[in-house]
XYZ file of C-alpha atoms in Angstrom:
752
model
C -0.052 -0.059 -0.030
C 1.330 3.432 -1.085
C 1.013 6.261 1.401
C 1.198 9.918 0.223
C 1.955 12.627 2.650
C 1.551 16.313 1.703
C 3.874 18.511 3.611
C 3.579 22.233 3.788
C 5.969 24.342 1.699
C 9.342 25.272 3.344
C 9.542 28.827 4.393
C 11.408 31.062 1.877
C 14.961 32.000 2.464
C 17.495 33.782 0.350
C 16.432 35.175 -2.948
C 13.236 33.568 -4.460
C 13.013 32.433 -8.092
C 10.283 34.166 -10.116
C 10.722 31.988 -13.129
C 8.907 32.495 -16.534
C 5.644 34.340 -17.165
C 3.520 32.437 -19.771
C 0.379 33.770 -21.274
C -2.387 31.398 -22.341
C -2.884 33.364 -25.623
C -0.289 35.751 -27.056
C -2.344 37.103 -29.936
C -5.946 37.153 -28.631
C -9.128 38.757 -29.939
C -10.446 41.784 -28.028
C -12.470 40.912 -24.985
C -10.896 37.417 -24.509
C -9.730 36.385 -21.127
C -6.040 35.767 -20.987
C -4.417 33.804 -18.098
C -0.787 34.615 -17.234
C 0.951 31.925 -15.141
C 4.438 31.439 -13.739
C 6.628 28.504 -14.625
C 9.683 27.436 -12.674
C 9.032 29.823 -9.701
C 9.971 29.040 -6.183
C 7.529 26.758 -4.282
C 7.840 28.121 -0.748
C 5.723 29.788 2.018
C 6.137 33.345 2.870
C 6.155 34.555 -0.819
C 4.204 37.643 -1.841
C 3.269 38.172 -5.581
C 2.787 41.500 -7.429
C 1.891 41.481 -11.152
C 3.406 44.252 -13.307
C 2.297 45.599 -16.623
C 4.447 47.404 -19.278
C 3.386 49.206 -22.428
C 4.916 47.542 -25.654
C 6.327 44.823 -23.401
C 9.228 47.047 -22.460
C 8.001 49.232 -19.746
C 7.802 51.445 -17.815
C 6.325 48.890 -15.449
C 3.531 49.693 -13.125
C 1.655 47.627 -10.668
C -1.676 46.240 -11.933
C -4.952 47.471 -10.461
C -8.534 47.000 -11.497
C -8.109 43.394 -12.633
C -8.469 40.064 -10.883
C -5.700 39.181 -8.515
C -3.982 42.660 -8.428
C -1.604 41.469 -5.665
C -2.408 37.869 -5.351
C -1.055 35.135 -3.049
C -1.474 32.839 -6.063
C 0.661 33.384 -9.197
C -2.162 33.495 -11.696
C -3.214 36.689 -13.465
C -6.388 37.038 -15.522
C -6.773 39.967 -17.863
C -9.350 41.084 -20.464
C -7.619 41.834 -23.733
C -8.109 45.372 -25.124
C -8.218 45.606 -28.882
C -5.145 46.978 -30.566
C -2.855 46.968 -27.496
C 0.584 45.424 -26.957
C 1.392 44.846 -23.271
C 3.969 42.905 -21.330
C 3.188 41.117 -17.974
C 5.659 39.991 -15.436
C 5.501 39.051 -11.758
C 7.604 40.379 -8.865
C 8.034 37.831 -6.103
C 9.126 38.939 -2.517
C 10.278 36.655 0.253
C 8.570 38.383 3.194
C 10.939 37.047 5.774
C 14.010 38.747 4.383
C 12.767 41.223 1.770
C 14.650 39.693 -1.128
C 12.994 40.105 -4.526
C 13.055 38.478 -7.963
C 11.140 39.374 -11.176
C 9.977 36.937 -13.851
C 10.531 37.131 -17.432
C 7.944 38.948 -19.527
C 4.923 37.527 -21.203
C 4.132 39.620 -24.226
C 0.454 39.740 -25.321
C -0.374 41.468 -28.686
C -4.206 41.963 -28.889
C -5.642 41.952 -32.359
C -7.092 45.415 -33.373
C -10.918 45.496 -33.601
C -12.395 46.140 -37.038
C -15.721 45.491 -38.699
C -14.204 42.552 -40.586
C -12.258 41.038 -37.659
C -12.407 37.187 -37.617
C -12.649 37.316 -33.819
C -16.378 36.902 -33.757
C -17.410 33.409 -32.775
C -18.921 31.342 -35.674
C -22.572 30.588 -35.713
C -23.782 28.081 -38.201
C -26.454 25.378 -38.951
C -25.148 21.884 -39.443
C -27.761 20.984 -42.081
C -28.660 22.674 -45.348
C -32.200 21.382 -45.095
C -35.369 23.332 -44.115
C -35.205 27.013 -42.805
C -33.371 29.811 -44.431
C -33.261 33.604 -43.938
C -34.762 35.125 -47.140
C -34.491 38.879 -46.424
C -32.982 41.273 -43.924
C -34.108 44.924 -43.992
C -32.844 47.872 -41.857
C -32.647 51.294 -43.309
C -30.883 51.193 -46.647
C -30.221 47.403 -45.967
C -32.651 45.337 -47.955
C -30.993 42.230 -48.899
C -32.838 39.204 -50.458
C -31.549 35.711 -51.049
C -32.961 32.490 -52.319
C -32.686 28.777 -51.337
C -30.922 28.004 -54.622
C -28.452 30.958 -54.158
C -28.183 31.756 -50.520
C -24.671 33.409 -50.948
C -25.901 35.735 -53.744
C -27.895 38.564 -52.305
C -29.771 41.301 -54.036
C -27.422 43.937 -52.524
C -24.094 41.995 -52.507
C -22.462 38.667 -52.182
C -21.479 36.582 -49.133
C -18.897 34.032 -48.304
C -19.597 31.144 -46.100
C -21.492 27.782 -46.364
C -24.615 27.763 -48.405
C -27.888 27.478 -46.443
C -25.883 27.325 -43.228
C -23.874 30.608 -42.864
C -23.623 33.693 -45.060
C -21.136 36.592 -44.307
C -22.244 39.709 -46.271
C -19.216 41.704 -45.113
C -16.451 43.101 -47.303
C -15.872 44.858 -50.539
C -18.329 42.615 -52.478
C -20.858 42.294 -49.653
C -23.773 44.436 -48.625
C -23.275 48.235 -47.957
C -23.717 49.261 -44.286
C -26.862 51.097 -43.380
C -26.586 54.149 -41.042
C -28.294 54.039 -37.642
C -28.259 56.761 -34.949
C -27.615 56.539 -31.250
C -30.649 57.355 -29.187
C -33.072 57.028 -32.203
C -35.491 54.101 -32.662
C -34.625 51.911 -35.687
C -37.141 49.677 -37.475
C -36.132 46.394 -39.115
C -37.689 43.222 -40.596
C -36.526 39.673 -41.203
C -38.152 37.359 -43.730
C -37.777 33.621 -42.997
C -38.876 30.600 -45.121
C -38.084 27.031 -45.763
C -36.121 25.208 -48.499
C -37.640 21.952 -47.353
C -39.982 20.990 -44.482
C -42.228 23.507 -42.694
C -40.928 23.826 -39.146
C -41.667 26.125 -36.276
C -38.911 28.655 -36.026
C -37.185 31.263 -33.915
C -35.294 34.502 -34.793
C -32.768 36.609 -32.942
C -30.795 39.660 -33.960
C -27.620 40.968 -32.232
C -25.448 44.100 -32.602
C -21.958 44.489 -31.032
C -22.416 48.078 -29.617
C -19.125 48.149 -27.789
C -16.762 46.666 -30.339
C -15.456 43.778 -28.247
C -16.237 41.001 -30.758
C -19.041 39.394 -28.684
C -22.737 39.707 -28.702
C -23.391 38.651 -25.079
C -23.121 42.039 -23.399
C -26.348 43.572 -21.975
C -28.514 45.179 -24.535
C -26.786 43.566 -27.613
C -29.601 41.239 -28.216
C -31.994 43.692 -29.896
C -34.655 41.259 -31.135
C -35.989 37.833 -30.057
C -38.987 35.850 -31.409
C -39.350 32.159 -30.673
C -42.995 31.947 -31.677
C -43.117 31.542 -35.484
C -45.286 28.478 -35.948
C -44.931 28.279 -39.704
C -42.524 29.426 -42.380
C -44.270 28.034 -45.475
C -45.195 30.364 -46.986
C -42.401 32.708 -45.936
C -43.018 34.944 -42.849
C -41.802 38.430 -42.197
C -41.265 39.481 -38.576
C -40.462 43.083 -37.692
C -39.636 45.336 -34.807
C -37.690 48.370 -33.595
C -34.754 48.891 -31.269
C -33.096 52.068 -29.978
C -29.281 52.272 -30.219
C -27.773 53.050 -26.769
C -26.308 56.645 -26.430
C -23.084 54.959 -25.106
C -22.778 52.813 -28.220
C -19.434 53.268 -30.008
C -19.807 55.076 -33.277
C -18.633 53.793 -36.670
C -18.796 50.519 -38.326
C -19.903 47.491 -36.171
C -21.256 43.919 -36.628
C -24.891 42.858 -37.024
C -25.871 39.107 -36.697
C -29.199 37.526 -37.546
C -29.808 33.919 -36.504
C -32.859 31.823 -37.219
C -33.281 28.047 -36.280
C -35.853 25.407 -35.438
C -37.678 26.277 -32.280
C -37.602 22.665 -31.124
C -33.785 22.914 -30.893
C -33.982 25.239 -27.885
C -32.791 28.751 -27.339
C -30.669 30.695 -29.967
C -27.202 31.678 -28.945
C -25.131 34.236 -30.811
C -22.385 31.698 -31.428
C -22.199 27.927 -31.840
C -23.680 25.348 -34.084
C -27.286 24.092 -34.374
C -29.165 21.649 -36.580
C -31.508 23.513 -38.824
C -31.614 27.220 -39.872
C -29.179 29.786 -40.969
C -27.051 32.727 -39.765
C -26.212 35.886 -41.683
C -23.701 38.586 -40.720
C -23.796 42.198 -41.837
C -22.193 45.497 -40.881
C -23.925 48.798 -39.872
C -22.641 52.271 -39.319
C -23.505 53.932 -35.985
C -23.365 57.778 -35.837
C -24.506 60.459 -33.198
C -27.260 62.817 -34.240
C -26.480 66.529 -34.466
C -28.798 69.653 -34.247
C -29.464 69.631 -37.993
C -28.694 66.655 -40.161
C -30.409 66.482 -43.574
C -29.821 63.028 -45.109
C -30.600 60.912 -48.136
C -31.684 57.420 -46.992
C -32.922 55.774 -50.180
C -32.434 56.330 -53.892
C -35.143 54.659 -55.979
C -34.159 53.937 -59.606
C -36.382 52.011 -61.861
C -35.398 48.327 -62.201
C -34.363 46.466 -65.282
C -31.593 46.655 -67.924
C -33.222 48.885 -70.581
C -33.676 52.565 -69.771
C -34.778 55.726 -71.633
C -33.675 59.291 -71.774
C -36.397 60.428 -69.414
C -36.445 58.171 -66.405
C -37.841 59.205 -62.984
C -35.600 58.782 -59.907
C -36.830 59.368 -56.416
C -34.673 60.113 -53.343
C -35.872 60.096 -49.764
C -34.893 63.202 -47.711
C -34.807 62.929 -43.913
C -33.561 65.000 -41.006
C -31.795 62.975 -38.223
C -30.903 66.067 -36.282
C -32.321 66.975 -32.882
C -34.213 70.033 -34.230
C -36.724 70.319 -37.111
C -35.812 72.028 -40.428
C -38.173 74.641 -41.820
C -37.563 74.148 -45.615
C -39.113 77.517 -46.464
C -36.486 79.262 -44.496
C -33.655 76.809 -45.018
C -34.123 75.024 -48.330
C -32.195 71.825 -49.055
C -30.817 71.247 -52.577
C -30.229 67.629 -53.431
C -28.096 66.932 -56.570
C -28.523 63.603 -58.249
C -25.109 62.588 -59.619
C -25.307 60.184 -62.516
C -22.027 58.727 -63.877
C -22.541 56.852 -67.088
C -20.988 56.099 -70.448
C -21.148 59.881 -71.329
C -19.615 61.032 -68.097
C -21.034 62.866 -65.078
C -24.437 64.530 -65.280
C -25.942 66.485 -62.319
C -29.591 66.895 -61.707
C -30.206 69.424 -58.868
C -33.561 69.809 -57.187
C -34.279 72.296 -54.371
C -36.842 71.475 -51.689
C -38.179 74.809 -50.363
C -41.452 73.906 -48.754
C -42.512 71.795 -45.791
C -40.961 70.673 -42.524
C -38.375 68.028 -41.964
C -39.185 66.793 -38.483
C -36.394 65.822 -36.159
C -34.984 62.374 -35.563
C -36.066 61.098 -38.964
C -39.647 60.894 -37.989
C -41.120 62.499 -41.197
C -39.150 62.147 -44.438
C -40.107 63.544 -47.913
C -39.647 62.194 -51.335
C -37.625 64.192 -53.857
C -38.424 63.495 -57.496
C -35.947 63.805 -60.278
C -37.619 63.846 -63.761
C -35.946 63.537 -67.138
C -33.011 61.573 -66.024
C -31.080 60.398 -69.095
C -30.017 56.762 -68.886
C -30.458 55.960 -72.589
C -26.919 55.281 -73.667
C -25.882 51.716 -73.201
C -23.336 50.888 -70.487
C -22.805 51.113 -66.727
C -24.362 53.813 -64.444
C -23.457 54.792 -60.875
C -26.083 56.996 -59.172
C -25.695 58.771 -55.870
C -26.502 62.227 -54.293
C -24.921 65.234 -52.604
C -26.817 67.975 -50.731
C -26.478 71.424 -49.290
C -28.683 73.267 -46.814
C -29.099 77.054 -46.850
C -28.432 78.971 -43.652
C -27.801 76.102 -41.338
C -24.867 73.895 -40.505
C -25.094 70.357 -41.814
C -24.072 68.278 -38.738
C -23.153 64.998 -40.627
C -22.094 64.953 -44.274
C -21.486 61.207 -44.521
C -25.184 60.490 -44.887
C -25.641 63.207 -47.684
C -25.198 60.187 -50.029
C -25.504 56.381 -49.763
C -22.527 54.443 -48.586
C -22.561 52.593 -51.903
C -24.098 54.163 -55.060
C -26.993 52.522 -56.843
C -25.817 50.805 -60.000
C -27.607 49.952 -63.149
C -26.592 48.444 -66.450
C -28.290 49.536 -69.735
C -27.926 46.820 -72.380
C -28.978 49.140 -75.221
C -26.312 49.138 -77.989
C -24.903 52.240 -79.689
C -26.322 53.114 -83.058
C -24.283 54.346 -85.916
C -25.050 57.498 -88.061
C -27.671 57.592 -90.755
C -26.549 55.659 -93.849
C -26.862 57.942 -96.885
C -27.674 56.300 -100.181
C -28.501 57.771 -103.651
C -31.693 56.822 -105.329
C -31.154 53.891 -107.629
C -27.758 52.948 -106.066
C -26.715 49.805 -104.168
C -25.063 49.488 -100.770
C -21.494 48.275 -101.440
C -20.296 45.050 -99.839
C -19.158 45.545 -96.307
C -21.122 48.779 -95.811
C -24.577 49.475 -94.283
C -26.259 50.338 -91.034
C -23.868 50.173 -88.085
C -24.286 49.303 -84.323
C -21.782 48.695 -81.575
C -21.352 48.339 -77.958
C -23.138 44.970 -77.276
C -21.873 43.411 -73.983
C -25.123 42.007 -72.821
C -24.646 39.146 -70.362
C -27.191 36.499 -70.961
C -28.190 34.365 -67.939
C -28.899 30.793 -68.965
C -28.921 27.281 -67.659
C -28.552 23.729 -69.026
C -29.564 20.440 -67.428
C -27.248 17.408 -67.712
C -28.981 14.036 -67.426
C -26.743 11.281 -66.219
C -26.940 7.666 -67.466
C -27.569 5.265 -64.587
C -24.671 2.773 -64.598
C -25.534 -0.764 -65.673
C -26.399 -3.411 -63.094
C -28.703 -1.151 -61.004
C -31.030 -1.488 -59.120
C -30.014 -2.306 -56.398
C -27.935 0.790 -55.899
C -24.195 -0.018 -56.090
C -22.458 -0.145 -52.649
C -19.238 1.468 -51.416
C -16.778 -0.326 -49.171
C -16.177 2.477 -46.646
C -18.013 5.545 -45.453
C -15.892 8.012 -47.497
C -16.257 9.717 -50.942
C -12.921 8.226 -52.084
C -14.590 4.777 -51.846
C -17.805 5.711 -53.663
C -19.051 3.353 -56.278
C -20.058 4.454 -59.783
C -23.782 5.302 -59.699
C -24.100 7.173 -62.946
C -22.182 8.997 -65.668
C -22.705 11.596 -68.222
C -21.270 13.968 -70.851
C -20.537 17.404 -69.462
C -22.502 19.950 -71.532
C -20.529 22.371 -73.749
C -21.274 25.950 -72.666
C -21.125 29.003 -75.038
C -17.700 30.593 -75.558
C -16.735 32.933 -72.667
C -19.266 31.440 -70.176
C -18.831 31.953 -66.459
C -20.544 30.076 -63.715
C -22.436 32.594 -61.587
C -24.858 30.534 -59.413
C -24.608 27.155 -57.545
C -25.419 24.200 -59.670
C -28.209 21.865 -58.363
C -27.658 18.099 -58.305
C -30.774 16.024 -57.956
C -31.421 12.221 -57.739
C -35.128 11.387 -57.704
C -37.341 8.540 -56.600
C -35.112 7.096 -53.886
C -36.212 5.067 -50.853
C -34.375 4.891 -47.488
C -35.656 1.679 -46.119
C -33.912 -1.723 -46.545
C -36.025 -4.784 -47.490
C -38.314 -5.773 -44.642
C -37.983 -2.481 -42.728
C -40.936 -0.242 -43.678
C -40.312 2.238 -40.785
C -36.609 2.796 -41.298
C -35.939 6.396 -42.421
C -32.271 7.148 -43.380
C -32.316 9.751 -46.156
C -29.762 11.892 -44.299
C -27.206 9.071 -44.561
C -27.119 8.907 -48.429
C -24.419 10.824 -50.351
C -23.853 11.374 -54.053
C -20.501 12.592 -55.139
C -18.991 13.769 -58.496
C -15.643 12.462 -59.631
C -13.542 11.578 -62.645
C -11.765 8.356 -63.651
C -12.463 4.856 -62.435
C -14.488 3.925 -59.314
C -13.767 4.127 -56.538
C -12.012 7.436 -57.146
C -9.533 6.458 -54.376
C -7.399 9.554 -54.912
C -9.085 12.477 -53.235
C -7.944 14.802 -56.109
C -10.168 12.750 -58.460
C -13.160 13.786 -56.421
C -14.698 17.090 -57.414
C -17.670 17.082 -55.072
C -17.498 14.721 -52.067
C -21.298 14.585 -51.510
C -22.850 16.413 -48.588
C -26.115 15.683 -46.757
C -28.882 16.243 -49.229
C -31.978 18.409 -48.783
C -34.069 15.286 -48.885
C -37.773 15.929 -49.505
C -39.776 12.838 -48.408
C -42.671 11.735 -50.587
C -44.012 8.303 -49.623
C -45.526 6.413 -46.861
C -43.551 6.241 -43.673
C -41.421 8.960 -45.359
C -39.448 6.329 -47.208
C -39.454 7.796 -50.644
C -37.377 10.932 -51.120
C -35.423 13.023 -53.622
C -31.740 13.866 -52.975
C -30.854 17.456 -53.745
C -27.667 19.350 -53.183
C -26.093 22.631 -54.372
C -22.663 22.755 -55.742
C -20.648 26.041 -55.610
C -19.767 27.987 -58.794
C -16.091 27.441 -57.952
C -16.472 23.712 -57.929
C -18.376 23.703 -61.217
C -15.589 25.850 -62.677
C -13.015 23.355 -61.483
C -14.917 20.592 -63.178
C -14.997 22.376 -66.489
C -11.372 23.384 -66.146
C -10.483 19.730 -65.603
C -12.781 17.805 -67.921
C -13.789 20.486 -70.420
C -17.181 20.541 -72.161
C -17.812 17.095 -73.658
C -15.840 15.355 -70.921
C -17.109 12.414 -68.941
C -18.350 13.229 -65.505
C -19.244 10.441 -62.952
C -21.618 10.400 -60.052
C -20.626 8.276 -57.100
C -22.785 6.715 -54.345
C -21.725 6.173 -50.763
C -23.401 6.130 -47.267
C -22.278 7.535 -44.000
C -23.443 4.375 -42.093
C -23.969 0.629 -42.852
C -22.184 1.141 -46.089
C -21.628 -2.377 -47.246
C -25.318 -3.273 -47.288
C -28.016 -1.735 -49.540
C -30.059 0.484 -47.293
C -31.214 2.723 -50.102
C -33.222 1.694 -53.174
C -34.076 3.444 -56.487
C -37.123 3.608 -58.729
C -39.445 4.031 -55.654
C -43.067 3.007 -56.274
C -42.183 2.145 -59.833
C -41.043 5.670 -60.745
C -37.776 5.781 -62.639
C -34.892 7.308 -60.804
C -33.374 10.273 -62.673
C -29.953 11.716 -61.832
C -29.315 15.183 -63.117
C -27.209 18.298 -62.774
C -28.563 21.778 -63.554
C -25.857 24.294 -64.347
C -26.408 27.986 -64.267
C -24.122 30.135 -66.403
C -23.651 33.654 -67.941
C -22.153 34.484 -71.291
C -21.877 37.487 -73.640
C -23.099 36.685 -77.131
C -21.171 38.262 -79.962
C -23.957 39.079 -82.295
C -26.723 41.666 -82.721
C -30.370 41.646 -83.677
C -32.030 43.921 -86.309
C -35.658 44.659 -86.504
C -37.931 46.938 -88.561
C -40.090 47.659 -85.501
C -39.279 49.445 -82.222
C -40.801 46.495 -80.346
C -41.739 42.995 -81.341
C -41.370 41.669 -84.765
C -38.908 39.107 -86.228
C -35.096 39.251 -86.421
C -33.943 40.380 -89.847
C -30.138 40.023 -89.302
C -27.626 39.342 -86.620
C -24.487 41.158 -87.565
C -23.093 44.731 -88.139
C -23.083 46.271 -90.686
C -26.621 45.536 -92.020
C -27.640 45.883 -95.670
C -31.434 45.794 -95.483
C -32.043 45.913 -99.244
C -33.587 42.665 -100.386
C -33.730 41.168 -96.910
C -36.960 39.276 -96.343
C -39.161 41.339 -93.961
C -37.166 44.596 -94.340
C -39.789 46.173 -96.614
C -37.038 47.421 -98.965
C -36.476 45.617 -102.166
C -34.435 48.301 -103.906
C -33.383 51.959 -103.608
C -35.661 53.309 -106.290
C -37.877 55.251 -103.878
C -36.432 58.177 -101.927
C -37.223 58.397 -98.096
C -35.989 57.532 -94.621
C -36.558 54.053 -93.174
C -35.753 53.366 -89.553
C -34.416 50.077 -88.438
C -33.909 48.918 -84.810
C -30.855 47.171 -83.436
C -30.554 45.275 -80.017
C -28.030 43.124 -78.473
C -28.753 39.428 -78.609
C -30.399 38.523 -75.358
C -31.993 42.008 -74.861
C -34.351 42.197 -77.729
C -36.584 44.824 -76.057
C -33.760 47.328 -75.612
C -33.331 48.754 -79.205
C -31.633 51.743 -80.748
C -32.861 53.259 -84.028
C -30.547 53.616 -87.121
C -31.825 55.267 -90.307
C -31.354 54.333 -93.966
C -31.758 57.582 -95.955
C -32.349 57.180 -99.779
C -31.736 60.700 -101.269
C -33.608 61.589 -104.442
C -31.542 62.214 -107.614
C -31.948 65.908 -108.807
C -33.656 66.192 -112.173
C -32.789 69.802 -112.966
C -30.211 72.021 -111.406
C -29.990 75.642 -112.588
C -27.012 77.826 -111.794
C -26.823 81.603 -112.110
C -24.520 83.662 -114.403
C -22.329 85.988 -112.464
C -21.758 88.155 -115.563
C -23.914 88.202 -118.582
C -23.036 90.034 -121.812
C -23.316 89.125 -125.454
C -20.829 86.276 -125.234
C -19.947 86.033 -128.878
C -18.826 89.585 -128.979
C -17.361 90.180 -125.570
C -16.221 86.702 -124.567
C -17.127 87.667 -121.000
C -19.880 85.315 -119.660
C -18.886 83.471 -116.417
C -20.581 80.200 -115.481
C -19.540 78.364 -112.284
C -20.472 74.675 -112.303
C -18.104 73.186 -109.602
C -20.305 74.454 -106.848
C -23.060 72.095 -108.127
C -21.035 68.880 -107.789
C -22.305 68.114 -104.280
C -26.035 68.735 -104.955
C -25.840 66.989 -108.321
C -24.211 63.840 -106.891
C -26.410 63.896 -103.802
C -23.252 64.257 -101.755
C -22.277 60.655 -102.592
C -18.536 60.495 -102.787
C -18.815 57.312 -105.082
C -20.690 59.364 -107.835
C -18.992 61.402 -110.515
C -20.164 64.569 -112.322
C -19.008 65.527 -115.911
C -19.717 68.617 -117.894
C -20.093 68.718 -121.668
C -20.772 71.295 -124.483
C -24.203 71.248 -126.049
C -23.432 70.268 -129.579
C -21.793 66.893 -129.596
C -22.407 65.481 -126.071
C -18.935 64.146 -126.089
C -16.901 67.207 -126.035
C -16.083 68.037 -122.398
C -15.918 71.612 -121.113
C -12.268 72.134 -120.276
C -12.492 75.090 -117.991
C -15.867 74.704 -116.137
C -15.114 77.482 -113.579
C -14.623 80.217 -116.235
C -16.270 79.188 -119.495
C -16.848 82.291 -121.642
C -18.696 80.734 -124.604
C -22.238 81.704 -125.268
C -24.085 78.535 -125.580
C -26.162 75.823 -123.860
C -24.435 73.809 -121.311
C -25.218 70.154 -120.734
C -23.859 68.299 -117.543
C -24.460 64.646 -116.784
C -24.705 62.974 -113.408
C -23.343 59.487 -113.232
C -24.499 57.699 -110.068
C -23.664 54.076 -109.448
C -24.629 51.982 -111.421
C -26.648 54.251 -113.793
C -25.761 57.275 -115.900
C -28.430 59.930 -116.229
C -27.963 62.964 -118.553
C -29.617 66.290 -117.947
C -29.816 69.405 -120.031
C -29.267 72.830 -118.679
C -29.799 75.901 -120.910
C -28.234 79.144 -120.086
C -28.966 82.147 -122.199
C -27.719 85.775 -122.181
């Protein structure tokens, strides 16, 4: 039998050993608790400990106060990290019996600076892609909508994260920050729905008001609702909160979490089964006495605009005092940057009252905004107020401008043609500037591998051991295509019960992967998509029948195309996460054929145009530029014998409703042109008549550079006039116009 006896430490004597100070974290996030301990220090009684703190880890050193254990009898220090600081910590040990002292080495702690984009916020995420999703978050200028099929592609920006689980809409390509004010009520709404089953749901919203990278401080949970009984159809919940006066100003983090109510209470961090988390940023500012602000700019939607659009801006006053616009008018300037440069549209609001704290806003209408030219537009505002100080200028415009793309092409000049002429090869009506992205999709149907059913089995629960379930030819996409949305992989008419077990439900265990080469893919690099838990929709009795569905990111689809190329062989693998060596999943449920397919969404820019003879509707006449309409079926022009102007309309392929007019002008051939003698005497006697014909070359040829004009004497019709600018003969002059391809002769008589 072993006996252990604990004896008390020996009293200190001589100089104690302080040892080494060690921090539990040397590069912590703000607000994180850091423990500093001593290693190798004396173990004796009669020792006193005093922790010291030094700026930049070099001193000067001061005793620590206001933290746990400021002068402890135990050598453990606990501190709360302050963002952006660099501090050293060491401990001074004193032997109280003799006064001898020793100081430990320094533990240097460099705390990460706090920013809106800091990675220090704890992760919040669902573990399943099935069922509930956040479909919209609105707060001030924030109004971001997502879908089940593209949860990382919002209407106001794109997110990074994990589809249908977590979406981070922060960063340069994310959603612009709305502005909210300390001390003022702020309204918001959240729309929640389902991508699968209809499940009772809960929603919470958090804001980090003190910039310490956590959402657990008092008052930072700004909304809670655990009583949403149904989310099919989608439900919008709303509320208001007031930003504390003590809230730190500037950019900060907003988090919205929704999950199944049955899973318990929502926490700001951690994982949960079903639901979704979305992160945003907001901009907090303090109200001043007078603060006119533009909160919303409403621009017509679409991708085809006219030269007289109507844009509306919302003007508010977030100051503490009202603004009488009759005494202090506000001028808002709509600033439109487009293909033709910057155009300003100022409007002065000089009547009405702008109430304080944003309680009564007014619309400001801008008429006649020219967005006609094809190309990209950036639209924002600036404002001035007469007679008062504008307390905050950062809300005079939106944080990010409203952007629009007009897919209208640029039409060329009128094409001038002489009556009876032809349009030479390579000439005609011109159009340019087509860069219209076309959003399209294609569905790839796999061929089920021979020998099934039953579904092939894998040997281990891993994608590298998947069996070959199906294969197919990767569709060829148009030249220059890019993958913009997640693809959707679907396998229909499956059942999750093994033979003899009518109550077994295991759809969550089934996985379908995508790979190349032979099965099993074995090498991980041969597997493009390992196969995640599907969003399984049950269809049959006892919930046995189901459809496996999963989304595949644009990046992965791009990798597949980069590796295999259009026309390459893509294979679909099958594996289970449990009981993999037996067939627990069957196909062709209830006699319905199992179909495996992959729907790919892509964008491309076609290289051709579309010509019409109508401003809207009609049939395509031609698809290139230049366009020669003479003789084209449906153009209405069979030749150039009839003078007049005919308007044709060009669009970019894929945007047939956004057309630009281009004119064909057939100019009439002049029948008689009469000049005037500048001097008229009896020409035979004086030889002094002057007749200037060169000034008639343009009108005679209808200003066609391809036509020629010749002048002849009146007797033989083949003797040209040698000096047509100063001909002194007294006679009749004949000149001929020779258009292409005809030659027409006219007679002009000049008498004196």
